[in-house]
Tab-separated table of C-alpha atoms and ligand atoms in Angstrom:
chain	number	residue	atom	x	y	z
A	1	MET	CA	55.574	-10.810	20.251
A	2	PRO	CA	56.585	-14.406	21.178
A	3	ILE	CA	53.473	-16.403	20.462
A	4	LEU	CA	53.043	-19.867	21.873
A	5	LYS	CA	50.525	-22.126	20.130
A	6	LEU	CA	48.780	-24.670	22.365
A	7	PRO	CA	45.978	-27.108	21.792
A	8	GLY	CA	42.640	-25.976	23.359
A	9	LEU	CA	42.858	-26.497	27.070
A	10	ILE	CA	40.402	-28.783	28.931
A	11	ASP	CA	39.191	-28.022	32.431
A	12	PRO	CA	37.660	-31.160	33.859
A	13	HIS	CA	36.262	-29.450	36.997
A	14	VAL	CA	34.182	-26.257	36.889
A	15	HIS	CA	30.978	-25.039	38.566
A	16	LEU	CA	28.998	-22.869	36.120
A	17	ARG	CA	25.979	-22.546	38.506
A	18	GLU	CA	23.163	-22.715	35.982
A	19	PRO	CA	20.442	-23.713	36.567
A	20	GLY	CA	20.084	-22.573	40.182
A	21	ALA	CA	22.337	-19.608	40.799
A	22	PRO	CA	22.776	-17.470	37.669
A	23	HIS	CA	23.689	-14.502	39.865
A	24	LYS	CA	26.992	-16.254	40.532
A	25	GLU	CA	27.703	-17.484	37.032
A	26	THR	CA	25.860	-18.585	33.891
A	27	TRP	CA	26.741	-20.743	30.934
A	28	ASP	CA	27.245	-17.578	29.007
A	29	THR	CA	29.592	-15.817	31.456
A	30	GLY	CA	31.361	-18.987	32.588
A	31	THR	CA	32.218	-20.188	29.142
A	32	ALA	CA	33.266	-16.654	28.157
A	33	ALA	CA	35.691	-16.834	31.146
A	34	ALA	CA	36.857	-20.237	29.932
A	35	LEU	CA	37.625	-18.957	26.472
A	36	ALA	CA	39.445	-15.873	27.797
A	37	GLY	CA	41.516	-18.301	29.908
A	38	GLY	CA	42.331	-20.583	26.897
A	39	PHE	CA	39.937	-23.361	27.730
A	40	THR	CA	37.886	-24.791	24.859
A	41	CYS	CA	36.204	-27.540	26.859
A	42	VAL	CA	34.851	-27.517	30.439
A	43	LEU	CA	33.372	-30.343	32.481
A	44	ASP	CA	30.684	-29.069	34.840
A	45	MET	CA	29.983	-30.284	38.340
A	46	PRO	CA	26.541	-31.385	39.546
A	47	ASN	CA	26.193	-29.455	42.896
A	48	ASN	CA	23.565	-27.103	41.357
A	49	THR	CA	20.280	-26.158	42.946
A	50	PRO	CA	18.622	-28.552	42.500
A	51	PRO	CA	21.506	-31.037	42.300
A	52	VAL	CA	21.988	-32.890	39.013
A	53	VAL	CA	21.282	-36.403	40.260
A	54	ASP	CA	18.634	-37.596	37.849
A	55	ALA	CA	17.369	-37.293	34.280
A	56	THR	CA	15.089	-34.313	35.017
A	57	ALA	CA	17.805	-32.126	36.431
A	58	LEU	CA	20.311	-33.294	33.798
A	59	SER	CA	17.944	-32.424	30.924
A	60	ALA	CA	17.336	-28.951	32.515
A	61	LYS	CA	21.069	-28.307	32.592
A	62	ASP	CA	21.447	-29.693	29.104
A	63	ARG	CA	18.815	-27.213	27.734
A	64	VAL	CA	20.478	-24.142	29.276
A	65	ALA	CA	23.988	-25.171	28.230
A	66	ARG	CA	22.868	-25.978	24.688
A	67	GLU	CA	21.477	-22.561	24.362
A	68	HIS	CA	24.195	-20.536	26.050
A	69	ALA	CA	27.584	-22.355	26.033
A	70	ARG	CA	30.255	-20.636	24.047
A	71	CYS	CA	32.787	-23.516	24.333
A	72	ASP	CA	32.513	-27.291	24.334
A	73	TYR	CA	31.233	-28.933	27.533
A	74	GLY	CA	30.264	-32.024	29.411
A	75	PHE	CA	28.237	-32.734	32.562
A	76	HIS	CA	29.261	-34.725	35.608
A	77	LEU	CA	26.292	-36.546	37.249
A	78	GLY	CA	25.949	-36.358	41.056
A	79	ALA	CA	25.834	-39.414	43.301
A	80	ASN	CA	23.566	-39.422	46.289
A	81	GLU	CA	22.428	-41.950	48.943
A	82	GLU	CA	19.433	-43.008	46.802
A	83	ASN	CA	20.435	-43.062	43.129
A	84	ALA	CA	23.103	-45.851	42.814
A	85	ALA	CA	20.670	-48.074	40.872
A	86	ASP	CA	19.712	-45.304	38.462
A	87	THR	CA	22.945	-43.610	37.435
A	88	ALA	CA	24.266	-46.151	34.859
A	89	ALA	CA	21.398	-45.417	32.494
A	90	LEU	CA	22.490	-41.773	32.386
A	91	ALA	CA	26.209	-42.514	31.607
A	92	PRO	CA	25.915	-41.900	27.853
A	93	TYR	CA	24.899	-38.276	28.642
A	94	THR	CA	27.527	-37.512	31.164
A	95	VAL	CA	31.335	-37.385	31.532
A	96	GLY	CA	31.570	-38.847	34.983
A	97	LEU	CA	29.848	-39.677	38.234
A	98	LYS	CA	30.886	-37.284	41.050
A	99	MET	CA	30.704	-38.401	44.626
A	100	TYR	CA	30.889	-35.771	47.427
A	101	LEU	CA	32.422	-37.692	50.338
A	102	ASP	CA	33.422	-34.645	52.492
A	103	GLN	CA	31.609	-31.417	53.232
A	104	THR	CA	31.703	-28.632	50.709
A	105	PHE	CA	29.210	-26.297	48.923
A	106	GLY	CA	25.828	-27.868	48.198
A	107	PRO	CA	23.725	-30.778	49.558
A	108	LEU	CA	25.412	-33.704	47.921
A	109	LYS	CA	27.673	-35.014	50.731
A	110	MET	CA	27.135	-38.752	51.255
A	111	GLU	CA	27.685	-39.909	54.778
A	112	GLY	CA	27.642	-43.669	54.574
A	113	LEU	CA	30.327	-46.123	53.558
A	114	GLY	CA	27.514	-48.196	52.057
A	115	ALA	CA	26.647	-45.493	49.458
A	116	LEU	CA	30.296	-45.217	48.430
A	117	ILE	CA	30.587	-48.950	47.890
A	118	ALA	CA	27.176	-49.094	46.106
A	119	HIS	CA	28.178	-46.405	43.631
A	120	ALA	CA	31.666	-47.870	43.067
A	121	ARG	CA	29.926	-51.113	42.094
A	122	ALA	CA	26.998	-49.838	40.172
A	123	TRP	CA	28.488	-47.006	37.967
A	124	HIS	CA	29.611	-48.214	34.529
A	125	PRO	CA	33.056	-49.694	34.828
A	126	ASP	CA	34.366	-47.817	31.829
A	127	HIS	CA	33.007	-44.442	32.702
A	128	PRO	CA	34.886	-42.050	35.048
A	129	LEU	CA	34.113	-42.129	38.784
A	130	LEU	CA	35.369	-39.077	40.635
A	131	CYS	CA	35.154	-37.788	44.145
A	132	HIS	CA	35.580	-34.835	46.438
A	133	ALA	CA	37.475	-36.556	49.241
A	134	GLU	CA	39.897	-35.228	51.795
A	135	GLY	CA	42.402	-36.851	54.150
A	136	ARG	CA	41.408	-40.370	55.266
A	137	THR	CA	38.317	-40.382	52.950
A	138	ILE	CA	40.758	-40.550	49.988
A	139	ALA	CA	41.983	-43.863	51.302
A	140	ALA	CA	38.445	-45.139	51.625
A	141	ALA	CA	37.471	-44.058	48.074
A	142	ILE	CA	40.569	-45.638	46.542
A	143	LEU	CA	39.958	-48.883	48.307
A	144	ALA	CA	36.271	-49.008	47.438
A	145	ALA	CA	36.982	-48.419	43.761
A	146	HIS	CA	39.897	-50.957	43.794
A	147	LEU	CA	37.672	-53.627	45.379
A	148	ALA	CA	34.997	-52.898	42.770
A	149	GLY	CA	37.598	-53.531	40.086
A	150	ARG	CA	37.379	-50.039	38.707
A	151	ALA	CA	39.363	-46.780	38.364
A	152	ILE	CA	38.766	-43.657	40.419
A	153	HIS	CA	39.762	-39.971	39.980
A	154	ILE	CA	40.436	-37.895	43.048
A	155	CYS	CA	39.548	-34.236	42.613
A	156	HIS	CA	41.686	-31.288	43.862
A	157	VAL	CA	44.393	-33.074	45.953
A	158	SER	CA	45.713	-30.520	48.324
A	159	ARG	CA	47.946	-32.030	51.012
A	160	LYS	CA	51.235	-33.822	51.353
A	161	ASP	CA	49.824	-37.007	52.927
A	162	GLU	CA	47.197	-37.330	50.228
A	163	ILE	CA	49.548	-37.010	47.252
A	164	GLU	CA	51.913	-39.470	48.935
A	165	LEU	CA	49.085	-41.921	49.422
A	166	ILE	CA	48.130	-41.617	45.777
A	167	ARG	CA	51.736	-42.090	44.753
A	168	ALA	CA	51.883	-45.274	46.837
A	169	ALA	CA	48.634	-46.541	45.352
A	170	LYS	CA	49.832	-45.887	41.819
A	171	GLU	CA	53.091	-47.651	42.616
A	172	GLN	CA	51.025	-50.758	43.585
A	173	GLY	CA	49.225	-50.638	40.186
A	174	ILE	CA	45.987	-49.429	41.714
A	175	ARG	CA	43.887	-47.534	39.079
A	176	VAL	CA	43.725	-43.994	40.656
A	177	THR	CA	44.198	-40.695	38.864
A	178	CYS	CA	44.177	-37.198	40.358
A	179	GLU	CA	44.045	-33.443	39.702
A	180	VAL	CA	45.359	-30.454	41.509
A	181	THR	CA	44.232	-26.795	41.325
A	182	PRO	CA	46.316	-23.667	40.608
A	183	HIS	CA	45.241	-22.283	44.021
A	184	HIS	CA	46.631	-25.185	45.890
A	185	LEU	CA	49.855	-24.999	43.862
A	186	PHE	CA	50.291	-21.229	44.487
A	187	LEU	CA	48.435	-20.174	47.693
A	188	THR	CA	48.827	-21.381	51.285
A	189	ASP	CA	47.203	-20.615	54.599
A	190	ALA	CA	49.744	-17.856	54.977
A	191	ASP	CA	47.854	-15.985	52.200
A	192	ILE	CA	44.571	-16.017	54.050
A	193	PRO	CA	44.871	-12.687	55.864
A	194	ALA	CA	45.790	-10.860	52.554
A	195	ILE	CA	42.902	-12.514	50.593
A	196	GLY	CA	40.540	-11.912	53.477
A	197	PRO	CA	39.012	-14.703	55.622
A	198	GLY	CA	35.737	-15.011	53.810
A	199	ARG	CA	37.161	-14.743	50.309
A	200	ALA	CA	39.840	-17.321	51.259
A	201	GLU	CA	37.283	-19.973	52.112
A	202	VAL	CA	37.634	-22.892	49.764
A	203	ARG	CA	37.323	-26.720	50.022
A	204	PRO	CA	39.754	-28.224	50.342
A	205	ARG	CA	41.072	-25.296	52.462
A	206	LEU	CA	44.322	-23.589	51.540
A	207	ALA	CA	46.952	-25.744	53.184
A	208	THR	CA	50.479	-25.303	54.533
A	209	ALA	CA	53.594	-24.314	52.537
A	210	ALA	CA	54.829	-27.906	53.169
A	211	ASP	CA	51.629	-29.231	51.535
A	212	ARG	CA	52.046	-26.880	48.523
A	213	ASP	CA	55.662	-27.884	48.217
A	214	ALA	CA	54.705	-31.618	48.324
A	215	LEU	CA	52.195	-31.079	45.462
A	216	ARG	CA	55.007	-29.287	43.480
A	217	ALA	CA	57.454	-32.131	44.251
A	218	ASN	CA	55.023	-34.823	43.136
A	219	LEU	CA	53.859	-33.329	39.806
A	220	THR	CA	54.734	-36.704	38.151
A	221	ILE	CA	51.812	-38.208	40.139
A	222	VAL	CA	49.410	-35.423	39.121
A	223	ASP	CA	47.461	-36.495	36.071
A	224	CYS	CA	45.509	-33.249	35.450
A	225	PHE	CA	45.350	-29.665	36.409
A	226	ALA	CA	41.775	-28.430	37.183
A	227	THR	CA	40.655	-24.981	38.193
A	228	ASP	CA	37.723	-25.986	40.311
A	229	HIS	CA	36.289	-22.661	39.058
A	230	ALA	CA	33.719	-22.077	41.859
A	231	PRO	CA	32.311	-18.564	41.511
A	232	HIS	CA	30.415	-16.834	44.372
A	233	THR	CA	29.724	-13.144	44.473
A	234	LEU	CA	31.770	-10.714	46.572
A	235	PRO	CA	28.835	-9.885	48.889
A	236	GLU	CA	28.386	-13.610	49.515
A	237	LYS	CA	32.178	-14.163	50.104
A	238	ASP	CA	32.310	-11.108	52.452
A	239	SER	CA	29.176	-12.204	54.413
A	240	GLU	CA	28.843	-13.812	57.824
A	241	ASN	CA	28.534	-17.250	56.222
A	242	PRO	CA	30.931	-17.161	53.207
A	243	PRO	CA	30.475	-20.023	50.738
A	244	PRO	CA	33.704	-21.843	49.784
A	245	GLY	CA	35.145	-21.440	46.355
A	246	PHE	CA	37.340	-19.408	43.950
A	247	PRO	CA	36.867	-18.330	40.331
A	248	GLY	CA	39.934	-19.713	38.464
A	249	LEU	CA	39.406	-19.996	34.742
A	250	GLU	CA	40.983	-16.702	33.753
A	251	THR	CA	44.125	-16.927	35.972
A	252	ALA	CA	45.068	-20.609	35.501
A	253	LEU	CA	47.131	-20.670	32.324
A	254	PRO	CA	49.747	-17.999	33.365
A	255	LEU	CA	50.121	-19.944	36.690
A	256	TYR	CA	50.571	-23.216	34.842
A	257	LEU	CA	53.164	-21.533	32.580
A	258	ALA	CA	54.910	-20.242	35.701
A	259	LEU	CA	55.435	-23.862	36.755
A	260	VAL	CA	57.159	-24.385	33.408
A	261	ASP	CA	59.244	-21.288	33.803
A	262	ALA	CA	60.268	-22.487	37.268
A	263	GLY	CA	61.505	-25.751	35.787
A	264	LEU	CA	59.002	-27.867	37.687
A	265	LEU	CA	57.353	-29.086	34.455
A	266	THR	CA	58.148	-29.205	30.734
A	267	LEU	CA	55.796	-27.650	28.264
A	268	ASN	CA	54.888	-31.085	27.087
A	269	GLY	CA	54.208	-32.066	30.688
A	270	LEU	CA	51.858	-29.125	30.925
A	271	ILE	CA	50.028	-30.113	27.738
A	272	GLU	CA	49.619	-33.652	29.115
A	273	ARG	CA	47.933	-32.260	32.273
A	274	VAL	CA	45.610	-29.773	30.533
A	275	VAL	CA	44.824	-31.642	27.334
A	276	THR	CA	45.982	-35.217	26.812
A	277	ASN	CA	45.302	-36.740	30.217
A	278	PRO	CA	41.868	-35.122	30.863
A	279	ARG	CA	40.890	-36.221	27.341
A	280	ARG	CA	41.981	-39.762	28.055
A	281	ILE	CA	40.579	-40.046	31.585
A	282	PHE	CA	37.230	-38.554	30.763
A	283	GLY	CA	37.025	-40.130	27.257
A	284	LEU	CA	36.612	-36.810	25.414
A	285	PRO	CA	36.676	-36.415	21.636
A	286	GLU	CA	39.634	-34.638	19.971
A	287	GLN	CA	38.825	-30.969	19.264
A	288	THR	CA	39.838	-30.497	15.619
A	289	GLU	CA	40.891	-27.088	14.190
A	290	THR	CA	41.080	-25.881	17.795
A	291	TRP	CA	44.036	-24.024	19.300
A	292	VAL	CA	45.096	-21.260	21.628
A	293	GLU	CA	47.650	-18.480	21.034
A	294	VAL	CA	49.474	-17.120	24.077
A	295	ASP	CA	51.719	-14.036	24.123
A	296	THR	CA	54.311	-15.385	26.499
A	297	ALA	CA	55.838	-11.994	27.121
A	298	ALA	CA	52.528	-10.311	28.076
A	299	VAL	CA	52.694	-9.127	31.691
A	300	TRP	CA	49.357	-8.161	33.311
A	301	GLN	CA	47.929	-7.600	36.716
A	302	VAL	CA	44.922	-9.468	37.980
A	303	HIS	CA	41.927	-7.189	38.637
A	304	GLY	CA	38.654	-8.979	39.404
A	305	ALA	CA	36.598	-6.180	37.865
A	306	ASP	CA	38.261	-6.900	34.451
A	307	LEU	CA	37.353	-10.609	34.364
A	308	PHE	CA	34.628	-12.210	32.321
A	309	THR	CA	33.420	-14.351	35.222
A	310	ARG	CA	30.310	-12.960	36.691
A	311	ALA	CA	31.925	-13.255	40.134
A	312	ARG	CA	34.330	-10.475	39.128
A	313	TRP	CA	36.902	-11.128	41.819
A	314	SER	CA	40.021	-13.370	42.169
A	315	PRO	CA	42.025	-14.746	45.081
A	316	PHE	CA	45.031	-13.637	42.965
A	317	GLU	CA	43.932	-9.991	42.973
A	318	GLY	CA	46.908	-7.757	42.331
A	319	TRP	CA	49.231	-10.621	41.225
A	320	THR	CA	51.417	-9.978	38.273
A	321	MET	CA	50.918	-12.668	35.697
A	322	ARG	CA	53.061	-13.456	32.650
A	323	GLY	CA	51.380	-14.983	29.633
A	324	GLY	CA	48.184	-13.615	27.922
A	325	VAL	CA	45.756	-15.478	25.691
A	326	THR	CA	45.526	-13.398	22.467
A	327	ARG	CA	43.403	-15.811	20.348
A	328	VAL	CA	41.327	-18.922	20.673
A	329	VAL	CA	40.168	-20.855	17.627
A	330	LEU	CA	37.493	-23.462	18.314
A	331	ASN	CA	36.252	-25.809	15.625
A	332	GLY	CA	37.801	-23.695	12.890
A	333	LYS	CA	36.255	-20.365	14.080
A	334	ASP	CA	37.712	-17.465	16.117
A	335	ALA	CA	36.205	-17.808	19.584
A	336	PHE	CA	38.282	-15.180	21.399
A	337	ARG	CA	40.500	-12.470	19.880
A	338	ASP	CA	42.487	-9.730	21.553
A	339	GLY	CA	40.361	-9.386	24.612
A	340	THR	CA	36.984	-9.879	22.912
A	341	ILE	CA	34.704	-12.930	23.088
A	342	VAL	CA	33.728	-13.766	19.590
A	343	ALA	CA	31.991	-17.191	20.015
A	344	ALA	CA	28.243	-16.812	20.274
A	345	PRO	CA	26.207	-18.294	23.101
A	346	GLY	CA	25.013	-21.765	21.923
A	347	SER	CA	28.003	-22.345	19.650
A	348	GLY	CA	29.596	-24.797	22.177
A	349	ARG	CA	29.047	-28.508	21.662
A	350	ASN	CA	28.165	-31.233	24.157
A	351	VAL	CA	31.030	-33.796	24.190
A	352	ARG	CA	28.472	-36.512	24.860
A	353	LYS	CA	25.042	-37.329	23.592
A	354	SER	CA	22.406	-34.745	24.656
A	355	ILE	CA	19.774	-36.243	26.889
A	356	ASN	CA	17.271	-33.926	25.107
A	357	GLU	CA	18.368	-34.784	21.666
A	358	MET	CA	15.457	-37.176	20.911
A	359	SER	CA	12.758	-34.925	22.310
A	360	LEU	CA	14.271	-31.817	20.580
A	361	ARG	CA	14.333	-33.699	17.315
A	362	GLY	CA	10.766	-34.781	17.902
A	363	ALA	CA	9.768	-31.247	18.531
A	364	SER	CA	11.293	-29.750	15.322
B	1	DOR	O1	35.496	-24.567	47.437
B	1	DOR	C1	34.709	-25.256	46.844
B	1	DOR	N1	33.629	-24.747	46.218
B	1	DOR	N2	34.892	-26.596	46.826
B	1	DOR	C2	33.995	-27.410	46.341
B	1	DOR	O2	34.220	-28.601	46.454
B	1	DOR	C3	32.744	-26.919	45.827
B	1	DOR	C4	32.884	-25.554	45.326
B	1	DOR	C5	31.598	-24.842	45.057
B	1	DOR	O3	30.752	-25.435	44.373
B	1	DOR	O4	31.411	-23.701	45.401
B	2	ZN	ZN1	35.196	-30.383	45.535
B	3	ZN	ZN1	34.531	-28.351	42.731
């Protein structure tokens, strides 16, 4: 059995849904899915119900993650039209400030140019600022950050024009980084009928084959891979009003390895995009005594019902994958072994200070 040993993977962009929608995913099930996929650290997005835009919501999320996370984690804080003056005080407890500049799931879309500029100026200059932006909005976000003298990270770049714009900005020395998802690297709008129209809803939408090819041709510009693991239940996806989003934690690594097999990326280039660059961009601590073992010859078929995610479906249903995670060791202990989650809920660590640490200490 050819075993490949990798450092623990980092996913800088997941939606674990708790608090607010535990029927879609919980910290328990979402971090189980992470470990099964080879991820030992996940950074969670703020578009919960209620959204994580202040200390109260952040401490509620911190409490549930602290009790239930099976792998290491961090929280992105959400920007809104009102909180620009208040976010910097929360920077020590978060891994980044997320701005929603185009429409997607949740209530956090900011309409005004003023709010974008205010957040780019007010957020701590050394803490990551990231955004959901598509098309022309990406240009606005890059310029606002540049004029504020700071870096910006563009989430889930999906189109040719966008990656080429980011390339041009980088060539000018502008401080912009970006991530792409496995689904935008492997699926296109031609796959929508087979996936089903509701299930195929995702933001950014699945794009054209030319867009996918442009992402693949510009991997040198792509700093990170991120799953954007965004679980919704099958009844929700198959409803009249399907929410956008795909579960992705358990299918990502074999797809990333397929890019290496196809000669689009070296193994070191993959490790940069799933470990080293996310760690650098989001200022994450090194995970010691932490690694992942992958049987590179293992061939398996994706069946949603077999996954650990509570969503129990995948846009890659029926795909044949090569590469199976056989073991994950996190902080010196087995966390996943031969198909079984070993790490206990609550064993994961916050990569930042816990906002509740003082009050929890006070209570004990
Ligand atoms: O498809 C998406 N789903 N895109 C996003 O930006 C948000 C996510 C979600 O939270 O469901
Ligand atoms: Zn997004
Ligand atoms: Zn997302």
